[in-house]
Coordinates of C-alpha atoms in Angstrom, one line a residue:
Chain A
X1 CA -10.4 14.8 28.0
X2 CA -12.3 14.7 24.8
X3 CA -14.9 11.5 24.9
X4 CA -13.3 9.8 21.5
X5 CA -9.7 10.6 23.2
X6 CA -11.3 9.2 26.6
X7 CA -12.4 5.7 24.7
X8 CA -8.8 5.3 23.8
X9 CA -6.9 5.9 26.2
X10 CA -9.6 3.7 28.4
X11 CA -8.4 0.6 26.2
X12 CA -5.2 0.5 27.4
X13 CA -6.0 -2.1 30.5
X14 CA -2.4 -3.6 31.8
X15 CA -2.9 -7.3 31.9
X16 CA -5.5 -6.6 29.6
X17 CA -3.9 -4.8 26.3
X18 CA -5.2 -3.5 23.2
X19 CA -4.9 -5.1 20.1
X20 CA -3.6 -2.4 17.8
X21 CA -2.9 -2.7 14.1
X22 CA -1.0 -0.3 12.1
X23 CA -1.8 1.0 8.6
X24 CA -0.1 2.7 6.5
X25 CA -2.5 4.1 3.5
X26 CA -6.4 4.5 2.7
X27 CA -7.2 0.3 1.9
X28 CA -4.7 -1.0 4.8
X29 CA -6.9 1.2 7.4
X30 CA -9.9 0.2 5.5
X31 CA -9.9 -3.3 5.6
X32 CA -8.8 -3.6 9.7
X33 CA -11.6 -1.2 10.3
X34 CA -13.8 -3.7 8.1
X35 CA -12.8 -6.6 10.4
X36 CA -13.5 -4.7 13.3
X37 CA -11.1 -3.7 15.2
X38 CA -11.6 -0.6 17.8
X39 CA -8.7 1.5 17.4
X40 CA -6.1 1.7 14.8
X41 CA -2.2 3.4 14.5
X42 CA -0.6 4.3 11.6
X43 CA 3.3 2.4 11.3
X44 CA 6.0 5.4 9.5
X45 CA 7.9 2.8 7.8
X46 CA 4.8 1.9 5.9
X47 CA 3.7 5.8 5.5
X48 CA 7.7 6.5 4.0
X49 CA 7.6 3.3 1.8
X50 CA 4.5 3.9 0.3
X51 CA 5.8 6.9 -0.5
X52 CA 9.4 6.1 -1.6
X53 CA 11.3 8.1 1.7
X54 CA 13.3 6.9 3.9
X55 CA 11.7 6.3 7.4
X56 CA 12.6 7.7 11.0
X57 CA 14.5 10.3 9.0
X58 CA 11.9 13.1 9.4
X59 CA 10.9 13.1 6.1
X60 CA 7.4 12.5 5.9
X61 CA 5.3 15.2 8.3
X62 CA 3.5 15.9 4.8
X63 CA 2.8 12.5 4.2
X64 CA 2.0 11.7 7.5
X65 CA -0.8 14.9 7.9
X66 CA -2.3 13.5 4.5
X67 CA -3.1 10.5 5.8
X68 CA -4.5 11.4 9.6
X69 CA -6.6 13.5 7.4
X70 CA -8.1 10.7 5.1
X71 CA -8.5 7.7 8.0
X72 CA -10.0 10.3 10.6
X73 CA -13.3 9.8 8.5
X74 CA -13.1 6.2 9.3
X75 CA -15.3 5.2 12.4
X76 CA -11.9 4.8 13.9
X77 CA -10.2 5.7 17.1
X78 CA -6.8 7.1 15.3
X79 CA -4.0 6.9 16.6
X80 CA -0.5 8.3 15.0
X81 CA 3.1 7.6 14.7
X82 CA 5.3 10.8 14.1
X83 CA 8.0 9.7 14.7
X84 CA 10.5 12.5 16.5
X85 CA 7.5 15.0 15.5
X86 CA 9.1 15.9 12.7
X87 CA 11.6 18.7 14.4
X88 CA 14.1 19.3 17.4
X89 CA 11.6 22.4 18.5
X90 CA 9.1 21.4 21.1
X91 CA 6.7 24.2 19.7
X92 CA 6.9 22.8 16.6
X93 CA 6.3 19.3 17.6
X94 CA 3.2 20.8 19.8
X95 CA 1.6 22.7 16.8
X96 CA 2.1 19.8 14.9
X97 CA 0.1 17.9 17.4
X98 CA -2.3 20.2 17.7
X99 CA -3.1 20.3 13.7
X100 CA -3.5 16.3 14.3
X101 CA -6.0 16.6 16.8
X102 CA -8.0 19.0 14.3
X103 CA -7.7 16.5 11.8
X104 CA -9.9 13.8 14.6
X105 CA -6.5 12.3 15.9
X106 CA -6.7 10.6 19.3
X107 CA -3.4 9.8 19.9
X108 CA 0.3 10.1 18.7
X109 CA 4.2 8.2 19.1
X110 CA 6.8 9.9 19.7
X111 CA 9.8 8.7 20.0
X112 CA 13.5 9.5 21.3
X113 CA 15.3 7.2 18.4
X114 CA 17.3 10.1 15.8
X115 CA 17.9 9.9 12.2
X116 CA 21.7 8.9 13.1
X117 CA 20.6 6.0 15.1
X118 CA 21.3 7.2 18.5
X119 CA 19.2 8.6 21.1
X120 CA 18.1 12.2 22.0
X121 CA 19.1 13.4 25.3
X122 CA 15.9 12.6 27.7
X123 CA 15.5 16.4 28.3
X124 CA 15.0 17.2 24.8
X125 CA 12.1 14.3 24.6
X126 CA 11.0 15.3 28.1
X127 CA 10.5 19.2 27.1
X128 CA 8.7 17.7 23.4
X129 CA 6.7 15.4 25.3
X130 CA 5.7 18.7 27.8
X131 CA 5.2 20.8 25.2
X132 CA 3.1 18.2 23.3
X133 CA 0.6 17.7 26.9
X134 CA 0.5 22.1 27.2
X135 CA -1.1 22.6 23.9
X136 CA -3.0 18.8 23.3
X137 CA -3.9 17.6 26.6
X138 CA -6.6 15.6 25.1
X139 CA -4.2 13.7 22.7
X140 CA -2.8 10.1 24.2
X141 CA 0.3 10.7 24.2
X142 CA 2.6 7.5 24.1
X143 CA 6.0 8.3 24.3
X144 CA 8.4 5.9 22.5
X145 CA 11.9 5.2 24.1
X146 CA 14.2 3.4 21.3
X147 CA 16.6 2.5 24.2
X148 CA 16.1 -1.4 23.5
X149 CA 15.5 -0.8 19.3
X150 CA 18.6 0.7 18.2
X151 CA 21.2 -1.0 17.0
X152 CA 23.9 -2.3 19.8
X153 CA 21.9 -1.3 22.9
X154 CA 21.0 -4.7 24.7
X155 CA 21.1 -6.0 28.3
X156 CA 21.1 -4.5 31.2
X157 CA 22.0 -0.9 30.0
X158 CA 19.7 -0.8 27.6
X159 CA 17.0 -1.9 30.5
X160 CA 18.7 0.9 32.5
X161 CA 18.3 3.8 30.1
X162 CA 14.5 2.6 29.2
X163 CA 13.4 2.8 33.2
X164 CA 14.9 6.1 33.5
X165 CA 13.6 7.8 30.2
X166 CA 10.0 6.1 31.0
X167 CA 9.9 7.3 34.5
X168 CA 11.0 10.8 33.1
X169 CA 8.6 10.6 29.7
X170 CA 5.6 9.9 32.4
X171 CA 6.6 12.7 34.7
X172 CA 6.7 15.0 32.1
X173 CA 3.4 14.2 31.2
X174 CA 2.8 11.3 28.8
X175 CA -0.2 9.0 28.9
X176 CA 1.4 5.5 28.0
X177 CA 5.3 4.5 27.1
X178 CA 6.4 2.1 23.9
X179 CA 9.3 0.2 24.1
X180 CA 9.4 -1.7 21.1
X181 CA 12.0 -4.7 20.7
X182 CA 11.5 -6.0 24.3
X183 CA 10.7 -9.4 24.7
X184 CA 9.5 -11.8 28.3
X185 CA 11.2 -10.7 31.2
X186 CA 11.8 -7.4 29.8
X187 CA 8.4 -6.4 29.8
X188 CA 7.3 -7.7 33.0
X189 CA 10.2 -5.8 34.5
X190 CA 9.0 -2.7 32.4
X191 CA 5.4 -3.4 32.9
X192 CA 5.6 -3.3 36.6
X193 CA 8.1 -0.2 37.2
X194 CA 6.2 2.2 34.5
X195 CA 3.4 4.2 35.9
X196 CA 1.6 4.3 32.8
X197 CA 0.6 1.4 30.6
X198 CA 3.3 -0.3 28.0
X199 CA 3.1 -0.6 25.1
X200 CA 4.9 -3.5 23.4
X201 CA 5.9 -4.7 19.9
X202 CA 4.5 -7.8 18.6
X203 CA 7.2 -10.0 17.1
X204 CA 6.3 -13.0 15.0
X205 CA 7.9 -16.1 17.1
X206 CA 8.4 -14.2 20.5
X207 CA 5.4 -13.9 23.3
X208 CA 2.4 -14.2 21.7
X209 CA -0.4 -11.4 22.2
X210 CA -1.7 -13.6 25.8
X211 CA 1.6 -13.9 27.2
X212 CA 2.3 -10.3 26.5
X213 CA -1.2 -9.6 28.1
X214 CA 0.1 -11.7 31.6
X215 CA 3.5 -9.9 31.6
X216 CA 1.4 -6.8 32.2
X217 CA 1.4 -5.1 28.9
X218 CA -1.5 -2.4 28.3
X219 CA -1.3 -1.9 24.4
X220 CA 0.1 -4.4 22.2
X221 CA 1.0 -3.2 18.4
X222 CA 2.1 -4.7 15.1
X223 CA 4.4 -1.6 13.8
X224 CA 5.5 -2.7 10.2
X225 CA 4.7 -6.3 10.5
X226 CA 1.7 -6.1 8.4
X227 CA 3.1 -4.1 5.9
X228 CA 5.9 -6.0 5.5
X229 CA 4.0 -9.3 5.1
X230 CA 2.4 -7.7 2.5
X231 CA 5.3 -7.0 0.9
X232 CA 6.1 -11.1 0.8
X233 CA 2.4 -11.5 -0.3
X234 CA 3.0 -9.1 -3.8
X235 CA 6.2 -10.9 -4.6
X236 CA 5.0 -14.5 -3.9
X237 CA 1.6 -14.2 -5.9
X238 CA 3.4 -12.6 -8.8
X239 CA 6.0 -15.3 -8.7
X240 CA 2.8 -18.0 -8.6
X241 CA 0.8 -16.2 -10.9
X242 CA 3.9 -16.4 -13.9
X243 CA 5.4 -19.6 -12.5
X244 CA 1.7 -21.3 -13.5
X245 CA 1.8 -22.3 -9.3
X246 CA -1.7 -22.0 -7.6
X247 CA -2.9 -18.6 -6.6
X248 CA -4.5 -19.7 -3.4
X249 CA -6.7 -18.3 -1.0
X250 CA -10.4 -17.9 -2.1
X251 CA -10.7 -14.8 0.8
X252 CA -9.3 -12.8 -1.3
X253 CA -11.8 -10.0 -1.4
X254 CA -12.9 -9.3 -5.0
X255 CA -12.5 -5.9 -7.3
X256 CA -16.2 -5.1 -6.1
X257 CA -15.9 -5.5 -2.6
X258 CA -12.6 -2.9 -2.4
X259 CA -14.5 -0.7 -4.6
X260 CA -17.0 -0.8 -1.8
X261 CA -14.5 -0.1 1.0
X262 CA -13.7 3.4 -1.5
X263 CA -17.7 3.8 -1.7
X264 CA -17.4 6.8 0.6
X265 CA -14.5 8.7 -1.3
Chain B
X1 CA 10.9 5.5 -31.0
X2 CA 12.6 6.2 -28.2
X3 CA 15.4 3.1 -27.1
X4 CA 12.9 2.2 -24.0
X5 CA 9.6 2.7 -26.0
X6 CA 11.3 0.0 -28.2
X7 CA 12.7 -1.9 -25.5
X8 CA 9.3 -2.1 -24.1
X9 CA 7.1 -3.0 -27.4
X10 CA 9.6 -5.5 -27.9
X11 CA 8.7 -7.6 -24.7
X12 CA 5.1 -7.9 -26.4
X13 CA 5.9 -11.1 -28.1
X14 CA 2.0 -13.3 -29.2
X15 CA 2.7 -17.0 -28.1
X16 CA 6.0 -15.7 -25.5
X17 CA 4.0 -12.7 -23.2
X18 CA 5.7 -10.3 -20.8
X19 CA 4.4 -11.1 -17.4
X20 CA 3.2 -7.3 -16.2
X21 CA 2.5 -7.1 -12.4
X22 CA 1.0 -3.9 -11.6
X23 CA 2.2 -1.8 -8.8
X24 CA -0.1 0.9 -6.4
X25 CA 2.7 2.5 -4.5
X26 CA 6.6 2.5 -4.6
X27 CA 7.2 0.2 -2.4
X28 CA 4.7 -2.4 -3.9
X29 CA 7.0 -1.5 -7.5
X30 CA 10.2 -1.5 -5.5
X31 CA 9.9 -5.1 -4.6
X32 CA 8.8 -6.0 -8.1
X33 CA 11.9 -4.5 -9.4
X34 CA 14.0 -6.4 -7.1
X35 CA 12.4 -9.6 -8.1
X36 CA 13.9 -8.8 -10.9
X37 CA 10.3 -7.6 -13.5
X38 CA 11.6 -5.8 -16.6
X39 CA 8.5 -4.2 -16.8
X40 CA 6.1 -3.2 -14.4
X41 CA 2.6 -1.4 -14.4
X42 CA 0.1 0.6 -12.4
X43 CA -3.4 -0.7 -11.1
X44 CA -5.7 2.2 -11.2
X45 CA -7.7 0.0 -8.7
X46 CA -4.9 0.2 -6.1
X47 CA -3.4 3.9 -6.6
X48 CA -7.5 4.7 -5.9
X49 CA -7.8 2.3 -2.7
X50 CA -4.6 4.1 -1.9
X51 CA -6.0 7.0 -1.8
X52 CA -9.4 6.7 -0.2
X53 CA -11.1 7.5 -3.9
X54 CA -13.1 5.5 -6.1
X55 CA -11.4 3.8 -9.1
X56 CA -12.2 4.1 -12.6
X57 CA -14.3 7.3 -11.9
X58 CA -11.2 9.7 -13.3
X59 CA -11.0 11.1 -9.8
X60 CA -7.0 9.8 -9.4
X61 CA -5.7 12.3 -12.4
X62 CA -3.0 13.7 -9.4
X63 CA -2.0 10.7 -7.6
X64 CA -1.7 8.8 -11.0
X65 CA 0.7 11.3 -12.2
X66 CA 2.4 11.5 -9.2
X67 CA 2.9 7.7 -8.5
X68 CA 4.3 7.6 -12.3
X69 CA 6.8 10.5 -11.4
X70 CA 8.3 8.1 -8.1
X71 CA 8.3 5.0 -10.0
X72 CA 10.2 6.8 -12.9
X73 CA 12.7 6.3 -11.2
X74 CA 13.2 3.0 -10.7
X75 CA 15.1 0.8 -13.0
X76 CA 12.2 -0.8 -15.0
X77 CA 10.3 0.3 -17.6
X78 CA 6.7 1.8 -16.3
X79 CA 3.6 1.9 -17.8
X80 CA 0.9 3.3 -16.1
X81 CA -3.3 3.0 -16.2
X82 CA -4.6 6.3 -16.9
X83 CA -8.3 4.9 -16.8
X84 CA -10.2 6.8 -19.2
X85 CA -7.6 9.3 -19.6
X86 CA -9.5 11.8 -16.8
X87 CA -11.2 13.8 -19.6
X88 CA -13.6 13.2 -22.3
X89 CA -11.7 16.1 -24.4
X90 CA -8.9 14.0 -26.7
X91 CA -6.6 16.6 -26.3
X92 CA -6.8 17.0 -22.9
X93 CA -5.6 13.3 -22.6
X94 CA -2.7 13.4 -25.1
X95 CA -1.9 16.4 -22.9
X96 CA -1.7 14.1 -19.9
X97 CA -0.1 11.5 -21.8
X98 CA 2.8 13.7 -22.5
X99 CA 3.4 14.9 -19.1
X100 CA 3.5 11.2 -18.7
X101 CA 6.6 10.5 -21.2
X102 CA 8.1 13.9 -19.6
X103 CA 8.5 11.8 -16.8
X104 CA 10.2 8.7 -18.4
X105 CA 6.7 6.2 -18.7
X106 CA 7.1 3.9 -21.6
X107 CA 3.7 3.0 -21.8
X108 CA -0.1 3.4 -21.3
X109 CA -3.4 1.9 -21.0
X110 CA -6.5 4.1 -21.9
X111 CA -9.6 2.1 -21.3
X112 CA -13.5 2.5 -23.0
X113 CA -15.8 1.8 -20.1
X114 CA -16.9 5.0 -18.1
X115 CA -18.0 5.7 -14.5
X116 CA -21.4 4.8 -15.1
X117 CA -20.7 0.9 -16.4
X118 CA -21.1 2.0 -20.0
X119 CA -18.9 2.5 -22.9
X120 CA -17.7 5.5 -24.7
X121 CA -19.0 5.2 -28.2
X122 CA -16.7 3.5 -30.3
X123 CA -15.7 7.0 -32.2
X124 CA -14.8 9.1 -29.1
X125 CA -12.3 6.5 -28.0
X126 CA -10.5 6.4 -31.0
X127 CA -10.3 10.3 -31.1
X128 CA -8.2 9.9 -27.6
X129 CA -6.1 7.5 -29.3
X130 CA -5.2 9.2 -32.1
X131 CA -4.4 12.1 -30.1
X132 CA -2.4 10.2 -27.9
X133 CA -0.5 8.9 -30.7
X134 CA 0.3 12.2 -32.7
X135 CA 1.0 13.8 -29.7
X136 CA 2.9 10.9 -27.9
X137 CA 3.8 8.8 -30.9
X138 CA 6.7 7.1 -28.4
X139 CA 4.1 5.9 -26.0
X140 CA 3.2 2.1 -26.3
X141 CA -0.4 2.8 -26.3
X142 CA -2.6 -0.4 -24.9
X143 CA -6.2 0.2 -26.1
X144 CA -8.4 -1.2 -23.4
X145 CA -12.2 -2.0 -24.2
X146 CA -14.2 -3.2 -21.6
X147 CA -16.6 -5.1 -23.4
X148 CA -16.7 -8.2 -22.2
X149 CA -15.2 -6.4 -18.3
X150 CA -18.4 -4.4 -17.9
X151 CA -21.7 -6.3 -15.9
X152 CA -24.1 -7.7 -18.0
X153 CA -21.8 -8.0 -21.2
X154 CA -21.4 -11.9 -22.1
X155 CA -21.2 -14.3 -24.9
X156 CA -21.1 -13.1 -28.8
X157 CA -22.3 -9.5 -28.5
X158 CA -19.1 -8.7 -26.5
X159 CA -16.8 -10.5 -28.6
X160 CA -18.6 -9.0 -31.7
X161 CA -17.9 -5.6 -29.8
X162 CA -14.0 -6.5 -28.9
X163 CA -13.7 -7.7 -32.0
X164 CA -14.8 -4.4 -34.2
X165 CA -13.7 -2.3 -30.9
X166 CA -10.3 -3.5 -31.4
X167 CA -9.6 -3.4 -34.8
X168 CA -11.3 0.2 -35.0
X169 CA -8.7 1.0 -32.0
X170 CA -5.5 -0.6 -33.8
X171 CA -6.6 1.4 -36.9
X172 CA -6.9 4.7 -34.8
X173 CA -3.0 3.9 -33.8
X174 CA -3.4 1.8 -30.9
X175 CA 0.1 -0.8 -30.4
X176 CA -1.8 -3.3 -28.2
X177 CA -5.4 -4.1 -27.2
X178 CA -6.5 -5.0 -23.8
X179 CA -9.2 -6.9 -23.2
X180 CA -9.9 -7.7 -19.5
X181 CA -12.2 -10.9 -18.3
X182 CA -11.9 -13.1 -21.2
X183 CA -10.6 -16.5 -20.6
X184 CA -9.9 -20.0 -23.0
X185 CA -11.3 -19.8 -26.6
X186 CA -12.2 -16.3 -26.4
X187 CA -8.1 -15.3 -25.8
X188 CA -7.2 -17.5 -29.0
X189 CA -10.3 -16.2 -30.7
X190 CA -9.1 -12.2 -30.3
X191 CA -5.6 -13.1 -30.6
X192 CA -5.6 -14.6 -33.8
X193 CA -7.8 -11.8 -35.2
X194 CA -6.6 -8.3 -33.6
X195 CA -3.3 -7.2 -35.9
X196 CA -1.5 -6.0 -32.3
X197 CA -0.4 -7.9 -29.1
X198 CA -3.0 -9.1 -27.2
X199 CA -2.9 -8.2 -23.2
X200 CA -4.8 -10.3 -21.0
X201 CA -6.0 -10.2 -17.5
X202 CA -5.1 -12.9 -15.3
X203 CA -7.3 -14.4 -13.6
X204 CA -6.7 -16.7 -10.9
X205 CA -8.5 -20.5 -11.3
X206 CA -9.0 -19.6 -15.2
X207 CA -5.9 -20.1 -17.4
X208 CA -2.6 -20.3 -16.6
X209 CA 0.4 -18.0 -17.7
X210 CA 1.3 -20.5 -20.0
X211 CA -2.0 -22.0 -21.3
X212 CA -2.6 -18.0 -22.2
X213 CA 1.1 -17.7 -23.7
X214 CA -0.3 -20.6 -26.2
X215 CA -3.8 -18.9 -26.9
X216 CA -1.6 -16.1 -28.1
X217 CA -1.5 -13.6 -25.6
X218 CA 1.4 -10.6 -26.3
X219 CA 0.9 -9.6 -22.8
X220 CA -0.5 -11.3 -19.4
X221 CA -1.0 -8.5 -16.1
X222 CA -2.0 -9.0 -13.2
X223 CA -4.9 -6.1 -12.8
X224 CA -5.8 -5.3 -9.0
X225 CA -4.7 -8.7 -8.1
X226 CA -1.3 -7.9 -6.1
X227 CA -3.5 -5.0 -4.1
X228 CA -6.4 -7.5 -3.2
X229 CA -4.1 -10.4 -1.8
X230 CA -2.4 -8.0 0.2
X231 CA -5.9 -6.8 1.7
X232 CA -6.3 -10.5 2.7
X233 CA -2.8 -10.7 3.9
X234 CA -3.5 -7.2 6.4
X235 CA -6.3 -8.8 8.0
X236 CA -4.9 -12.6 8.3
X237 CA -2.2 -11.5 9.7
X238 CA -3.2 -8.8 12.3
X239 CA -6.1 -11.8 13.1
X240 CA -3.5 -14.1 13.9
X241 CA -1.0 -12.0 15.5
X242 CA -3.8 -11.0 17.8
X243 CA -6.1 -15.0 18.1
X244 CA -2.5 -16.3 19.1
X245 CA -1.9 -18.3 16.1
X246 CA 1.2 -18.8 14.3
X247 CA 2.2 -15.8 12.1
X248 CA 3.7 -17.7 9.5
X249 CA 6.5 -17.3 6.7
X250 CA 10.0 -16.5 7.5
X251 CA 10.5 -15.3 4.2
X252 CA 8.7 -12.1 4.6
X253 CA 11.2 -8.7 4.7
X254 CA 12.6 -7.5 7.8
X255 CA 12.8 -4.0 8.5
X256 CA 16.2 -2.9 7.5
X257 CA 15.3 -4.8 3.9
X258 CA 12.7 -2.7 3.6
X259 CA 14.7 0.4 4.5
X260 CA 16.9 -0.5 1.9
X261 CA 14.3 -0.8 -1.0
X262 CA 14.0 3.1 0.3
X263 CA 17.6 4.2 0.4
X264 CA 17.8 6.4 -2.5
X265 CA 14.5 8.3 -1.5

């Protein structure tokens, strides 16, 4: 394994997880690399709303090259979210991988969730996730199962489907597995039977990032969260701006220090 | 003039501004436009911290264009920053500024202070707004001068300057002056003597909407201000998502809202 690629995947400690923040253009990676965190992922909902697409629907792999290309010159462990790699060919998916890893990528997501909302079959992510290994063995490869995410999948079968595709996503060679939408017992239960570490979702209101760490978690991520609250952050200071309410918050960083976050450009 | 062009010089009202926010990306307009803005605008700031580029250097002649060819089509009327116009050649701007209109912009800014902190002589800006005009005559053209934005420009020289600056600039064809960084006496002061609609630069802590709405404004925007408090918002909340404290606000969009600001993409 490459040394950068080694680093990463040596942060994911079970009991022990990385911290990871996704971002989703130039200034979101920016600033998180600023404050100082270690690693970084990129969230596609934020990559296909910056850039007016849909997300999860395969529609970014453009967008999504682009901006591997511009953080990899941050001093960054990079790690990506591709969603379904961008085709149903496990060759394609690889060489797509591959070009990532050119770019200074350490790591990917790939996930099992489809456009339609259901999953793929576990051989089809099984032979991308292979595929992926063959021609990137360097690249973390953390394989998403959308078994609790999608909508109406809850319970039991949902905890069912996620052991067995996790079992089979680690046999067929990935590095870590991401079950977002899991919350307590779920990932203990997960935590314990994977043989790789697990990566959770952080949700706002459910375990916080220590009680994630003592169910066993190894990487701990915010997906969209962040650029969703920025979302409520442009519409609320507009609002206060007009409605003559307070603008608050003094750490607000000023015109000159963004322009020196771009210094480099 | 076009029904839109009109529609748009119309909201430009001295002593009743339109509130502008300025949008980087089209989700940051998206949300805008659901709050329910008539008119929105670009922040050459934030399309270049998007980007990974310095701003105001004219290196954001693609993405500008680009960004104003998404946002086209939302349901607002659009007028974008084209910094200096990302030539020094008049007719290289008008050029731009009808690929611009091609699109379905209503409006511009085209500012006076270069990439080096100085301004373009008086003369040369007033060539790239006369071309503008004959070539776009449509286009609500806001004549920025950065007099009083640049460092080191204070007091009476720089309203002597944004005074004769402006008026040289309305002459040329100009149907608004911008004049960023002024606050109080100097708003009433340039309001009462430029024969145009004022735009002015909010500035958080200085006056509010409504004190500038009596100093005569035509127009109050928010600059880079939207892009810089969600900077602070990306950090604060990835901090406390990780230190364990309470990620606050409820009110901030779920996931499927946000997929739905995208459904048409």
């Amino acid at each position: 394994m490459s040394e950068k690629s080694d680093s990463f995947a040596r942060l994911h400690r079970p009991g022990d997880p990385l911290f990871l923040p996704n971002a989703w253009d130039f200034v979101s990676a920016a600033v998180l690399v600023q404050a100082g965190y270690e690693a970084i992922g990129t969230t596609s909902l934020g990559v296909a709303a910056a850039a007016g697409k849909p997300d999860a629907a395969g529609a970014t792999r453009q967008e999504t090259l682009a901006l591997a290309t511009l953080l990899a010159r941050l001093p960054v462990l990079l790690t990506v979210d591709i969603e379904a790699g961008f085709s149903d060919v496990p060759a394609e998916v690889a060489a797509f991988a591959v070009e990532l890893v050119s770019v200074g990528v350490v790591g990917i997501n790939l996930e099992d969730g489809r456009p339609d909302g259901t999953l793929s079959s576990k051989e089809d992510h099984c032979a991308k996730v292979a595929a992926v290994k063959s021609l990137a063995p360097d690249l973390y490869l953390n394989a998403r199962s959308d078994a609790f995410w999608l909508a109406g999948t809850h319970g039991q079968p949902a905890m069912n489907e996620a052991l067995e595709r996790s079992a089979a996503y680690v046999a067929a060679g990935a590095d870590g597995i991401y079950i977002p939408g899991i919350a307590g017992n779920e990932v203990k239960e997960l935590s314990s039977a994977v043989d790789a570490p697990l990566n959770v979702l952080y949700l706002p209101g459910k375990d916080t990032f220590a009680e994630l760490a003592t169910a066993g978690a190894g990487r701990v991520s915010t997906g969209s969260l962040l650029v969703r609250a920025t979302l409520q952050t442009i519409v609320e200071t507009a609002r206060r701006a007009w409605r003559q309410e307070v603008v608050p918050d003094p750490a607000r960083p000023t015109y000159h220090q963004v322009e020196s976050l771009l210094a480099d450009g």
